Coordinates of C-alpha atoms in Angstrom, one line a residue:
M40 CA 50.1 43.0 -53.1
I41 CA 48.9 39.4 -52.4
E42 CA 51.6 36.8 -51.8
N43 CA 51.1 33.3 -53.3
P44 CA 53.4 30.4 -52.5
V45 CA 54.5 29.2 -55.9
D46 CA 57.7 27.5 -56.8
D47 CA 60.7 29.1 -58.6
K48 CA 59.8 27.5 -61.9
A49 CA 56.3 29.1 -61.8
E50 CA 57.8 32.4 -60.9
G51 CA 60.2 32.1 -63.8
M52 CA 57.2 31.4 -66.1
Y53 CA 55.5 34.5 -64.8
M54 CA 58.5 36.8 -65.4
F55 CA 59.0 35.3 -68.9
G56 CA 55.3 36.0 -69.7
K57 CA 55.6 39.6 -68.6
M58 CA 58.6 40.1 -70.8
F59 CA 56.7 38.9 -73.9
S60 CA 53.4 40.8 -73.2
I61 CA 52.0 37.8 -71.4
I62 CA 53.0 35.1 -73.9
T63 CA 52.6 31.5 -72.6
L64 CA 55.5 29.2 -73.1
V65 CA 54.2 25.8 -74.3
A66 CA 56.8 23.1 -74.5
V67 CA 56.0 20.6 -77.2
I68 CA 58.4 17.7 -77.4
A69 CA 58.4 17.1 -81.1
S70 CA 61.6 17.0 -83.2
G71 CA 63.4 18.6 -80.3
L72 CA 61.6 22.0 -80.9
F73 CA 60.2 24.5 -78.4
I74 CA 57.3 26.4 -79.9
L75 CA 55.9 29.7 -78.7
L76 CA 52.2 30.1 -78.9
P77 CA 50.2 33.3 -78.1
D78 CA 48.3 33.1 -74.8
A79 CA 44.5 32.9 -75.3
G80 CA 44.0 35.5 -72.6
S81 CA 46.2 38.0 -74.4
A82 CA 44.4 37.5 -77.7
G83 CA 41.0 37.7 -76.0
E84 CA 42.0 40.9 -74.3
S85 CA 43.2 42.6 -77.5
D86 CA 40.6 41.3 -79.9
W87 CA 37.7 43.4 -78.7
K88 CA 39.5 46.7 -78.2
P89 CA 39.7 47.9 -81.9
L90 CA 36.0 47.3 -82.4
N91 CA 35.2 48.9 -79.1
A92 CA 37.1 52.1 -80.1
K93 CA 35.4 52.1 -83.5
L94 CA 31.9 51.9 -81.9
I95 CA 32.7 54.7 -79.4
G96 CA 33.8 57.0 -82.2
K97 CA 31.1 56.1 -84.7
Y98 CA 28.1 56.4 -82.3
D99 CA 29.7 59.0 -80.0
I100 CA 29.1 56.6 -77.0
K101 CA 29.6 58.3 -73.7
G102 CA 31.5 56.8 -70.7
R103 CA 33.9 57.5 -67.9
T104 CA 37.6 57.0 -67.4
R105 CA 39.9 56.7 -64.4
N106 CA 43.6 56.1 -64.0
D107 CA 43.8 54.2 -60.7
I108 CA 43.1 50.7 -62.0
P109 CA 46.3 48.6 -62.1
E110 CA 47.1 45.4 -64.0
T111 CA 46.9 42.4 -61.7
G112 CA 48.4 39.6 -63.7
I113 CA 45.1 37.7 -63.3
Y114 CA 43.2 36.6 -66.4
P115 CA 39.4 36.2 -65.9
N116 CA 37.8 32.8 -66.4
P117 CA 34.8 34.1 -68.4
E118 CA 36.1 35.4 -71.7
P119 CA 35.5 39.1 -72.2
G120 CA 32.0 39.8 -73.4
E121 CA 31.0 36.2 -73.5
I122 CA 28.2 34.4 -71.7
T123 CA 28.6 31.3 -69.6
S124 CA 26.4 29.7 -66.9
I125 CA 27.2 29.0 -63.3
G126 CA 26.3 25.3 -63.9
S127 CA 29.0 25.0 -66.5
L128 CA 31.8 26.3 -64.2
P129 CA 33.8 23.5 -62.8
E130 CA 32.7 22.4 -59.3
I131 CA 35.6 22.3 -56.9
E132 CA 35.8 21.1 -53.3
L133 CA 37.4 23.9 -51.3
V134 CA 37.3 21.7 -48.2
P135 CA 35.5 18.4 -47.5
D136 CA 31.7 18.8 -48.1
A137 CA 32.0 22.4 -49.4
K138 CA 31.4 22.5 -53.1
A139 CA 32.1 25.7 -55.0
R140 CA 31.7 27.2 -58.4
I141 CA 33.8 30.3 -58.9
C142 CA 34.2 33.0 -61.5
W143 CA 36.6 35.9 -61.4
G144 CA 37.8 39.0 -63.1
K145 CA 41.1 40.8 -62.7
G146 CA 40.2 42.2 -59.3
V147 CA 37.3 40.3 -57.8
L148 CA 36.3 36.7 -57.3
V149 CA 32.8 35.4 -56.8
N150 CA 32.2 32.0 -55.1
R151 CA 28.8 30.4 -55.0
M152 CA 29.1 27.5 -52.6
T153 CA 27.0 24.8 -51.1
I154 CA 28.1 23.5 -47.7
A155 CA 26.8 20.2 -46.2
P156 CA 25.4 20.2 -42.7
G157 CA 28.2 20.6 -40.1
A158 CA 30.9 21.1 -42.7
E159 CA 33.7 23.5 -41.7
I160 CA 35.9 26.1 -43.3
P161 CA 39.0 26.2 -41.1
R162 CA 40.2 29.3 -39.4
E163 CA 42.2 31.6 -41.6
T164 CA 43.5 35.1 -41.9
L165 CA 41.8 36.7 -44.9
P166 CA 44.2 37.8 -47.6
G167 CA 41.8 40.5 -48.8
E168 CA 38.4 41.9 -48.0
R169 CA 35.4 39.6 -48.2
I170 CA 31.6 40.0 -48.3
M171 CA 29.6 36.8 -47.5
I172 CA 25.9 36.4 -48.0
V173 CA 23.8 33.5 -46.8
L174 CA 21.2 32.6 -49.5
N175 CA 19.7 29.6 -47.7
G176 CA 20.2 27.6 -44.6
S177 CA 22.5 28.8 -41.7
V178 CA 26.2 29.1 -40.9
N179 CA 28.2 30.0 -37.8
Q180 CA 30.7 32.7 -38.9
L181 CA 33.7 33.7 -36.8
I182 CA 33.5 37.4 -36.2
N183 CA 35.9 39.2 -33.7
G184 CA 36.9 35.9 -32.2
S185 CA 33.3 34.6 -31.6
F186 CA 31.0 32.5 -33.7
V187 CA 27.8 34.2 -34.8
T188 CA 24.8 32.5 -36.4
M189 CA 23.8 33.8 -39.8
I190 CA 20.7 32.6 -41.7
G191 CA 18.9 32.9 -45.0
Y192 CA 15.5 31.8 -46.3
E193 CA 13.3 32.7 -49.2
Y194 CA 10.1 34.7 -49.2
E195 CA 7.1 32.6 -48.3
R196 CA 3.7 33.5 -49.8
M197 CA 1.6 35.4 -47.3
T198 CA -1.8 34.2 -46.1
P199 CA -3.9 35.6 -43.3
I200 CA -2.4 33.1 -40.9
S201 CA 1.1 32.3 -42.3
G202 CA 3.9 33.5 -44.5
R203 CA 7.2 35.3 -44.0
R204 CA 9.4 37.9 -45.6
G205 CA 12.7 36.7 -47.1
R206 CA 16.0 37.1 -45.2
M207 CA 19.6 36.9 -46.3
D208 CA 22.2 37.8 -43.6
F209 CA 25.5 39.1 -44.8
V210 CA 28.8 40.3 -43.3
Y211 CA 31.8 42.4 -44.5
L212 CA 35.2 41.4 -43.2
E213 CA 38.3 43.4 -44.0
K214 CA 41.7 42.2 -45.0
G215 CA 43.6 40.6 -42.1
A216 CA 40.4 39.5 -40.2
E217 CA 40.3 36.1 -38.7
S218 CA 37.5 34.0 -40.4
A219 CA 36.1 30.5 -40.0
L220 CA 32.8 29.0 -41.0
K221 CA 30.6 26.1 -39.9
A222 CA 27.4 25.1 -41.6
G223 CA 24.2 24.6 -39.5
K224 CA 22.2 21.4 -39.3
E225 CA 20.4 22.0 -42.6
G226 CA 23.5 23.1 -44.4
A227 CA 23.8 26.3 -46.3
E228 CA 24.1 28.0 -49.7
I229 CA 26.3 31.1 -49.7
I230 CA 27.9 33.7 -51.9
E231 CA 31.4 35.0 -51.2
V232 CA 33.0 37.9 -53.0
Y233 CA 36.7 38.6 -52.5
H234 CA 38.9 41.6 -53.5
P235 CA 41.6 41.0 -54.6
V236 CA 41.2 37.6 -56.3
R237 CA 42.1 34.7 -54.0
T238 CA 45.0 33.0 -55.8
D239 CA 44.7 29.9 -53.5
Y240 CA 41.1 29.5 -54.9
L241 CA 42.5 29.7 -58.4
K242 CA 45.0 26.9 -57.6
K243 CA 42.1 24.7 -56.3
A244 CA 40.3 25.5 -59.6
G245 CA 43.2 24.0 -61.5
I246 CA 44.7 27.2 -62.8
T247 CA 48.4 26.6 -63.3
Y248 CA 49.5 30.0 -64.4
I249 CA 49.2 32.1 -61.2
P250 CA 51.4 35.1 -60.6
R251 CA 53.3 35.2 -57.3
T252 CA 51.9 38.6 -56.5
V253 CA 48.6 40.2 -57.5
G254 CA 49.0 43.9 -58.1
T255 CA 46.2 46.0 -56.6
D256 CA 45.8 49.5 -55.3
N257 CA 44.9 50.2 -51.7
Y258 CA 41.6 52.0 -52.4
E259 CA 40.5 54.4 -49.6
T260 CA 36.8 54.2 -50.5
E261 CA 34.7 54.2 -47.3
P262 CA 32.7 50.9 -47.1
S263 CA 29.0 51.4 -47.3
I264 CA 28.5 49.0 -44.3
R265 CA 30.4 48.5 -41.1
P266 CA 32.9 45.5 -40.9
N267 CA 32.1 42.6 -38.5
R268 CA 28.4 43.4 -38.3
I269 CA 25.6 41.2 -39.4
Y270 CA 23.1 42.8 -41.8
N271 CA 19.9 41.6 -43.5
Y272 CA 20.1 42.2 -47.2
Y273 CA 16.5 43.2 -47.3
D274 CA 17.2 46.1 -44.9
I275 CA 19.5 47.8 -47.5
Q276 CA 17.7 50.7 -49.1
F277 CA 17.1 50.8 -52.9
T278 CA 19.1 53.2 -55.0
Q279 CA 17.7 54.3 -58.4
L280 CA 20.5 53.9 -60.9
Y281 CA 18.4 54.9 -63.9
P282 CA 14.7 54.9 -64.7
G283 CA 13.2 51.5 -64.1
A284 CA 16.3 50.1 -62.4
D285 CA 16.9 50.1 -58.6
A286 CA 19.8 48.5 -56.8
R287 CA 20.7 47.5 -53.3
L288 CA 24.4 48.5 -53.2
I289 CA 26.9 47.0 -50.8
S290 CA 30.5 48.3 -51.1
G291 CA 33.8 47.5 -49.5
R292 CA 37.0 49.4 -50.1
G293 CA 37.8 48.0 -53.5
M294 CA 34.7 46.1 -54.6
Q295 CA 31.0 46.9 -55.0
L296 CA 28.0 44.5 -55.1
S297 CA 24.9 45.8 -56.9
F298 CA 21.8 43.7 -56.5
L299 CA 19.9 45.3 -59.4
R300 CA 16.2 45.0 -60.1
M301 CA 15.1 46.1 -63.6
D302 CA 11.5 46.6 -64.5
S303 CA 10.1 45.0 -67.7
G304 CA 11.1 46.9 -70.8
S305 CA 13.6 49.1 -68.9
E306 CA 16.6 50.1 -71.0
Y307 CA 20.2 51.0 -70.4
S308 CA 21.6 52.8 -73.4
P309 CA 25.0 51.6 -74.6
G310 CA 27.9 53.2 -72.7
F311 CA 31.1 52.2 -70.9
H312 CA 32.7 52.5 -67.5
P313 CA 36.3 51.8 -66.5
E314 CA 35.4 49.4 -63.7
E315 CA 35.3 45.7 -64.6
Q316 CA 31.9 44.0 -64.1
L317 CA 30.8 40.4 -63.4
R318 CA 27.1 40.1 -64.0
I319 CA 25.1 37.1 -62.7
V320 CA 21.4 36.8 -63.6
L321 CA 19.3 35.8 -60.6
R322 CA 15.8 36.1 -62.1
G323 CA 14.1 36.9 -65.4
D324 CA 15.9 37.6 -68.7
I325 CA 17.7 40.5 -70.3
D326 CA 18.9 41.3 -73.8
E327 CA 22.5 42.4 -73.3
T328 CA 24.2 44.2 -76.1
V329 CA 28.0 43.8 -75.9
L330 CA 30.0 45.7 -78.6
D331 CA 27.9 45.2 -81.7
S332 CA 26.1 41.9 -80.8
T333 CA 23.0 41.2 -78.6
H334 CA 22.6 38.1 -76.5
Q335 CA 19.8 37.0 -74.2
L336 CA 20.9 36.3 -70.6
E337 CA 18.7 34.1 -68.4
K338 CA 18.8 32.9 -64.8
D339 CA 22.3 31.7 -63.7
N340 CA 24.0 33.1 -66.8
V341 CA 27.3 34.9 -66.1
L342 CA 28.8 37.7 -68.2
Y343 CA 32.2 39.3 -67.8
L344 CA 32.6 42.9 -69.0
P345 CA 36.2 44.2 -68.8
G346 CA 36.6 47.9 -68.0
S347 CA 35.6 50.3 -70.8
M348 CA 33.8 47.6 -72.9
V349 CA 30.7 49.1 -74.6
H350 CA 27.5 47.5 -73.5
G351 CA 23.8 48.2 -72.9
N352 CA 20.6 46.2 -72.2
T353 CA 16.8 45.8 -72.4
T354 CA 14.9 43.7 -70.0
G355 CA 12.3 41.1 -70.9
S356 CA 8.5 41.0 -70.1
K357 CA 8.9 40.1 -66.4
G358 CA 12.0 42.3 -65.7
C359 CA 15.2 41.0 -64.4
D360 CA 17.2 40.7 -61.2
V361 CA 21.0 40.5 -61.4
L362 CA 24.0 40.6 -59.2
D363 CA 26.7 42.9 -60.6
V364 CA 30.1 42.9 -59.0
F365 CA 32.4 45.8 -59.8
W366 CA 36.1 46.4 -59.3
P367 CA 36.9 49.0 -58.2
V368 CA 33.9 50.7 -56.5
R369 CA 31.8 52.8 -58.9
P370 CA 31.9 56.4 -57.7
D371 CA 28.8 57.4 -59.7
F372 CA 26.8 54.6 -58.0
T373 CA 28.1 55.6 -54.6
E374 CA 27.0 59.2 -55.2
S375 CA 23.5 58.1 -56.2
M376 CA 23.3 56.0 -53.0
K377 CA 24.4 58.9 -50.8
K378 CA 21.8 61.2 -52.4
G379 CA 19.0 58.7 -51.9
L380 CA 19.9 58.0 -48.3
K381 CA 20.1 61.7 -47.6
A382 CA 16.5 62.2 -48.7
Y383 CA 15.4 59.0 -46.8
H384 CA 17.1 60.1 -43.6
K385 CA 15.3 63.5 -43.7
I386 CA 12.2 61.4 -43.0
I387 CA 13.5 58.4 -41.1
P388 CA 16.5 59.2 -38.8
E389 CA 19.6 57.1 -39.4
E390 CA 19.6 55.8 -35.9
A391 CA 15.9 54.8 -36.0
S392 CA 15.0 51.1 -35.8
I393 CA 11.9 49.0 -36.0
E394 CA 10.6 47.8 -32.6
L395 CA 8.0 45.1 -32.0
V396 CA 5.3 46.6 -29.7
V397 CA 3.2 43.5 -29.2
D398 CA 2.9 40.0 -30.7
G399 CA -0.9 39.6 -30.8
A400 CA -0.6 35.9 -31.5
V401 CA 0.8 35.2 -28.0
E402 CA 0.0 38.4 -25.9
G403 CA -3.3 39.8 -24.8
P404 CA -6.8 38.6 -25.9
G405 CA -5.5 37.9 -29.4
L406 CA -5.0 39.7 -32.7
C407 CA -5.7 38.4 -36.2
Y408 CA -5.4 40.2 -39.5
I409 CA -4.5 43.8 -38.6
E410 CA -6.0 46.7 -40.6
G411 CA -6.9 50.4 -40.6
P412 CA -4.9 52.2 -37.8
S413 CA -5.8 55.6 -36.4
W414 CA -4.0 57.5 -33.7
I415 CA -6.3 59.6 -31.4
N416 CA -5.4 61.1 -28.0
G417 CA -2.3 59.0 -27.4
K418 CA -3.9 55.7 -28.3
L419 CA -4.0 53.5 -31.4
Y420 CA -7.3 52.2 -32.8
F421 CA -7.4 49.5 -35.5
S422 CA -9.3 46.4 -36.7
S423 CA -8.5 42.8 -36.0
M424 CA -10.1 40.9 -38.9
H425 CA -10.4 37.1 -38.6
Y426 CA -9.7 35.1 -41.8
D427 CA -8.8 31.5 -42.3
D428 CA -6.1 30.4 -44.8
R429 CA -8.6 30.5 -47.6
W430 CA -9.6 34.1 -46.8
N431 CA -13.0 33.3 -45.3
G432 CA -13.9 36.0 -42.9
D433 CA -15.7 35.5 -39.6
P434 CA -17.1 38.7 -37.9
S435 CA -17.8 36.7 -34.7
K436 CA -14.1 36.3 -34.2
S437 CA -13.2 39.8 -35.2
A438 CA -12.8 43.0 -33.1
T439 CA -12.1 46.7 -33.1
V440 CA -9.1 47.3 -30.9
E441 CA -7.7 50.1 -28.7
M442 CA -4.0 50.0 -27.8
D443 CA -1.8 51.9 -25.4
P444 CA 1.7 53.0 -26.4
D445 CA 3.3 50.2 -24.4
G446 CA 1.4 47.5 -26.4
T447 CA -1.4 46.8 -23.9
Y448 CA -4.6 46.4 -25.9
R449 CA -8.3 45.7 -25.4
Y450 CA -11.3 45.0 -27.6
I451 CA -13.8 47.9 -27.8
A452 CA -16.2 46.2 -30.2
T453 CA -16.7 42.6 -31.2
G454 CA -19.0 40.8 -33.6
M455 CA -18.1 43.2 -36.5
E456 CA -15.4 42.7 -39.1
T457 CA -14.4 46.3 -39.4
N458 CA -11.6 47.5 -41.7
G459 CA -10.3 51.0 -42.3
T460 CA -10.7 53.7 -39.6
F461 CA -10.2 57.5 -39.6
P462 CA -10.5 60.1 -36.9
L463 CA -13.4 62.6 -37.0
E464 CA -13.2 66.1 -35.6
N465 CA -15.6 65.2 -32.7
G466 CA -13.1 62.6 -31.4
N467 CA -15.0 59.6 -32.8
L468 CA -14.0 57.3 -35.6
A469 CA -15.3 56.8 -39.1
V470 CA -15.1 53.0 -39.6
C471 CA -15.6 50.7 -42.6
D472 CA -17.8 47.9 -41.4
T473 CA -17.0 45.7 -44.4
F474 CA -19.2 42.6 -43.7
E475 CA -22.2 44.8 -43.0
H476 CA -21.7 46.7 -46.2
R477 CA -21.6 50.1 -44.5
V478 CA -19.5 53.0 -43.1
I479 CA -20.3 53.8 -39.5
E480 CA -19.4 56.4 -36.8
M481 CA -18.0 54.8 -33.7
T482 CA -16.9 56.2 -30.3
T483 CA -13.5 55.2 -28.9
K484 CA -15.5 53.1 -26.4
G485 CA -16.8 51.0 -29.4
E486 CA -20.3 52.3 -29.4
V487 CA -21.9 52.7 -32.9
V488 CA -23.3 56.3 -33.1
R489 CA -24.8 56.2 -36.6
I490 CA -24.6 54.8 -40.1
L491 CA -22.8 57.2 -42.4
A492 CA -23.2 55.3 -45.7
S493 CA -24.8 51.9 -46.6
E494 CA -26.1 52.3 -50.2
Y495 CA -25.6 54.2 -53.4
D496 CA -28.2 54.7 -56.2
G497 CA -30.7 52.7 -54.1
K498 CA -28.5 49.6 -53.9
R499 CA -26.4 48.2 -51.1
L500 CA -22.7 48.9 -51.0
D501 CA -20.7 45.8 -51.5
G502 CA -18.0 46.2 -48.8
P503 CA -16.3 49.6 -47.8
N504 CA -12.6 48.9 -47.3
D505 CA -10.6 52.1 -46.6
I506 CA -11.5 55.6 -45.7
A507 CA -10.2 59.2 -45.6
V508 CA -11.9 62.3 -44.2
D509 CA -11.3 65.8 -45.7
N510 CA -11.1 69.1 -44.0
K511 CA -14.9 69.7 -44.6
G512 CA -15.9 66.6 -42.9
G513 CA -16.6 64.7 -46.2
I514 CA -15.6 61.1 -46.5
Y515 CA -13.9 59.3 -49.4
F516 CA -14.0 55.5 -49.2
T517 CA -13.1 52.6 -51.5
D518 CA -15.3 49.6 -52.3
P519 CA -13.2 46.9 -54.0
Q520 CA -15.9 44.2 -53.8
I521 CA -13.8 41.9 -51.7
M522 CA -17.0 40.3 -50.3
P523 CA -18.3 37.2 -52.1
P524 CA -21.1 37.6 -54.7
P525 CA -23.7 38.6 -55.3
H526 CA -22.5 42.1 -55.8
M527 CA -25.1 44.9 -55.8
Q528 CA -22.9 47.7 -57.3
P529 CA -21.8 47.5 -61.0
G530 CA -18.1 47.4 -60.3
R531 CA -15.3 48.3 -58.0
S532 CA -15.3 52.0 -57.2
V533 CA -14.6 55.0 -55.0
F534 CA -17.4 57.0 -53.3
Y535 CA -17.6 60.3 -51.5
R536 CA -20.0 61.1 -48.6
K537 CA -20.7 64.8 -48.5
P538 CA -21.0 66.6 -45.2
N539 CA -24.7 66.8 -45.7
G540 CA -24.9 63.0 -46.1
N541 CA -25.4 62.8 -49.9
I542 CA -23.2 60.1 -51.5
I543 CA -21.7 60.4 -54.9
R544 CA -19.6 58.0 -56.9
V545 CA -16.3 59.8 -57.8
M546 CA -14.7 56.9 -59.8
A547 CA -16.6 55.0 -62.5
P548 CA -16.8 51.2 -61.8
G549 CA -13.8 49.2 -63.1
V550 CA -11.5 52.2 -63.7
L551 CA -9.1 50.7 -61.2
E552 CA -8.7 47.0 -61.0
K553 CA -8.9 46.9 -57.2
P554 CA -9.3 50.3 -55.4
N555 CA -8.0 49.6 -51.9
G556 CA -6.0 52.1 -49.8
L557 CA -6.6 55.8 -50.2
I558 CA -5.4 59.0 -48.6
L559 CA -5.7 62.8 -49.1
S560 CA -2.8 65.3 -49.4
P561 CA -2.5 67.6 -46.4
D562 CA -4.3 70.4 -48.3
C563 CA -7.1 68.0 -49.4
K564 CA -6.6 69.0 -53.0
T565 CA -5.2 65.6 -54.2
L566 CA -6.6 62.1 -53.7
Y567 CA -4.2 59.1 -53.8
V568 CA -5.6 55.6 -54.5
N569 CA -4.1 52.2 -54.9
S570 CA -4.0 49.7 -56.6
T571 CA -3.6 49.0 -60.3
P572 CA -2.1 46.1 -62.3
E573 CA 0.7 48.5 -63.4
N574 CA 2.1 48.8 -59.9
F575 CA 1.4 52.5 -59.6
M576 CA -0.6 54.5 -57.2
M577 CA -3.0 56.9 -58.9
A578 CA -3.4 60.6 -58.1
Y579 CA -6.5 62.7 -58.7
D580 CA -7.3 66.4 -58.5
I581 CA -10.2 67.1 -56.3
N582 CA -12.7 69.5 -57.9
E583 CA -14.9 72.1 -56.2
D584 CA -17.9 69.7 -56.3
D585 CA -15.8 67.0 -54.5
S586 CA -15.5 64.9 -57.7
V587 CA -12.1 63.9 -59.0
S588 CA -10.3 64.4 -62.3
N589 CA -6.9 64.3 -64.0
M590 CA -6.2 60.7 -63.2
R591 CA -2.4 60.1 -63.4
K592 CA 0.2 57.5 -62.4
F593 CA 1.9 58.5 -59.2
G594 CA 4.6 56.7 -57.3
K595 CA 5.8 53.4 -58.8
I596 CA 5.5 50.6 -56.3
R597 CA 8.5 48.3 -55.8
L598 CA 7.5 44.7 -56.0
T599 CA 8.9 41.3 -55.0
P600 CA 10.3 38.7 -57.5
E601 CA 7.3 36.4 -56.8
I602 CA 4.9 39.1 -57.9
L603 CA 6.9 40.1 -60.9
D604 CA 7.0 36.5 -62.1
S605 CA 3.3 35.9 -61.7
E606 CA 1.0 35.8 -64.7
S607 CA -1.0 38.9 -63.7
I608 CA 0.6 41.6 -61.6
N609 CA -1.1 42.3 -58.3
P610 CA 1.0 44.8 -56.4
Q611 CA -0.4 43.6 -53.0
V612 CA -0.4 47.1 -51.6
D613 CA -2.9 48.2 -49.0
G614 CA -3.2 51.0 -46.5
M615 CA -1.7 54.5 -46.9
T616 CA -1.0 57.6 -44.9
V617 CA 0.5 61.0 -45.4
D618 CA 2.7 63.2 -43.2
E619 CA 2.5 67.0 -42.7
R620 CA 5.1 67.5 -45.5
G621 CA 3.0 65.6 -48.0
N622 CA 5.2 62.4 -48.0
I623 CA 3.0 59.4 -48.8
Y624 CA 3.6 56.0 -46.9
I625 CA 2.2 52.9 -48.5
T626 CA 2.2 49.3 -47.0
S627 CA 3.3 46.5 -49.3
I628 CA 4.6 43.0 -49.3
L629 CA 8.1 44.4 -49.9
G630 CA 7.8 46.7 -46.9
L631 CA 6.6 50.2 -46.0
Q632 CA 7.4 52.3 -49.1
I633 CA 7.7 56.1 -48.9
F634 CA 7.2 58.6 -51.7
S635 CA 7.7 62.4 -51.9
P636 CA 4.9 64.7 -52.8
A637 CA 6.3 64.6 -56.3
G638 CA 6.0 60.8 -56.5
D639 CA 9.7 60.1 -56.1
F640 CA 10.6 56.9 -54.2

């Protein structure tokens, strides 16, 4: 129960409303009469339910029920099933220089707030649990008695010499925690989510009918994150909720945030769930069917779906990102998240963390655009390719590198802009020497032993990129024609060098838009190649004569919003590897993505 300091008159109004099924008393001084008018919230709540029941029965719509969701006495500010926009919500000043737009349901409140540089939210004891996310800028958040800096910034397009991945710090604080906030020198934009609804925020929003107490259950759901700990939103694993829809789920005890990414054309069949849902569109568009009507939601639209309201959706041509806030926590989503994490932690231990081994920009002789790693005899070998911000390469500033486990590294070859590497049985490396249009054999001392491939059909290769060696000593390699024209080969392709030195083309020119990374399954019976404009890897069966067949989509790559919004999809994936169990690892802008031998993310 959340206490709210209201006067006796307001408390009397609340009790009167409860007695008459939430009827609002409106005093109209006209001819000495008092007139009772039905409360708009009560009408809105009841109007949709008959149609909802009719649709469920007529179309045998499936859903879930639960009996632990209480009435709270709070009426949501978006009408049930109706669309509004964040910009149309009243802007309120919670404290000086902190401007907020809030929306709420019966059990959760979402506050999107802009805080001016140096503005402060005074110290308070939280009346309920709170999740706070920094979208942009920085704040100092009070956690366990000390202020901790939290930051947020957007993804910056990658070039060979610049760019950065996005970051959004967030924290979960439980009911009773001490909280205070101060914006950094550039200010901040944040999202706060509270459970239960903060009635003092409703008062600031001008709501006059506020119950003294807000009835909520004390849910014993275990939060998905630890309280008082700073997380980066981008480190939260995706959970597949249904085909074409992945979510980063963040749960407290009574509320759940689902940052949902839906592919273009993905569909969620009409259904219902007992948890209330506030949906905020972050990117793209979506056709949302609510009851028997369909509406298009666009960026910054807000939709409120009360518990058990029938709804479904289909996304637009570029897909859609939304923030769904549920009260209470959805057990089906939590179960899906646990299942996904269990599979993930079979590969990556839960306690594992990423460690920076060396920063080649400031340590050692210098590293540029890093490519093509191979691990041999306790050392790492890779290429350092020099590019400027316009992707102009320079072999004279490039190197092939040997690195010790502690990060100490040295050049073993210079003057060549090598790319992919792969260990050979004799302890040497097969190396793609892209700018010299060839594949070479190199010792771990950097000596070129011989040329393995330099032409096909009497014509020069355009620029071998990545490479994989099979258990017979044969070599598959890609040629995506990344070198500037003129091109000698008729199109981008994949080649195979047989152990006897003969070279065959195993993929017709132009079949894949840009064949880049490739790897073999552990039994060398399947070849995996990226990339395609449909953001899939491709898998091929390897035939007895070393050709490939049965091209099929394998492993759908997860993409960033910037790529999804572009005119032509370029998944921006690159190198790949495989472990002894057959799991495939693929590098991408979004991060290192892992797929099972069956192609499951």
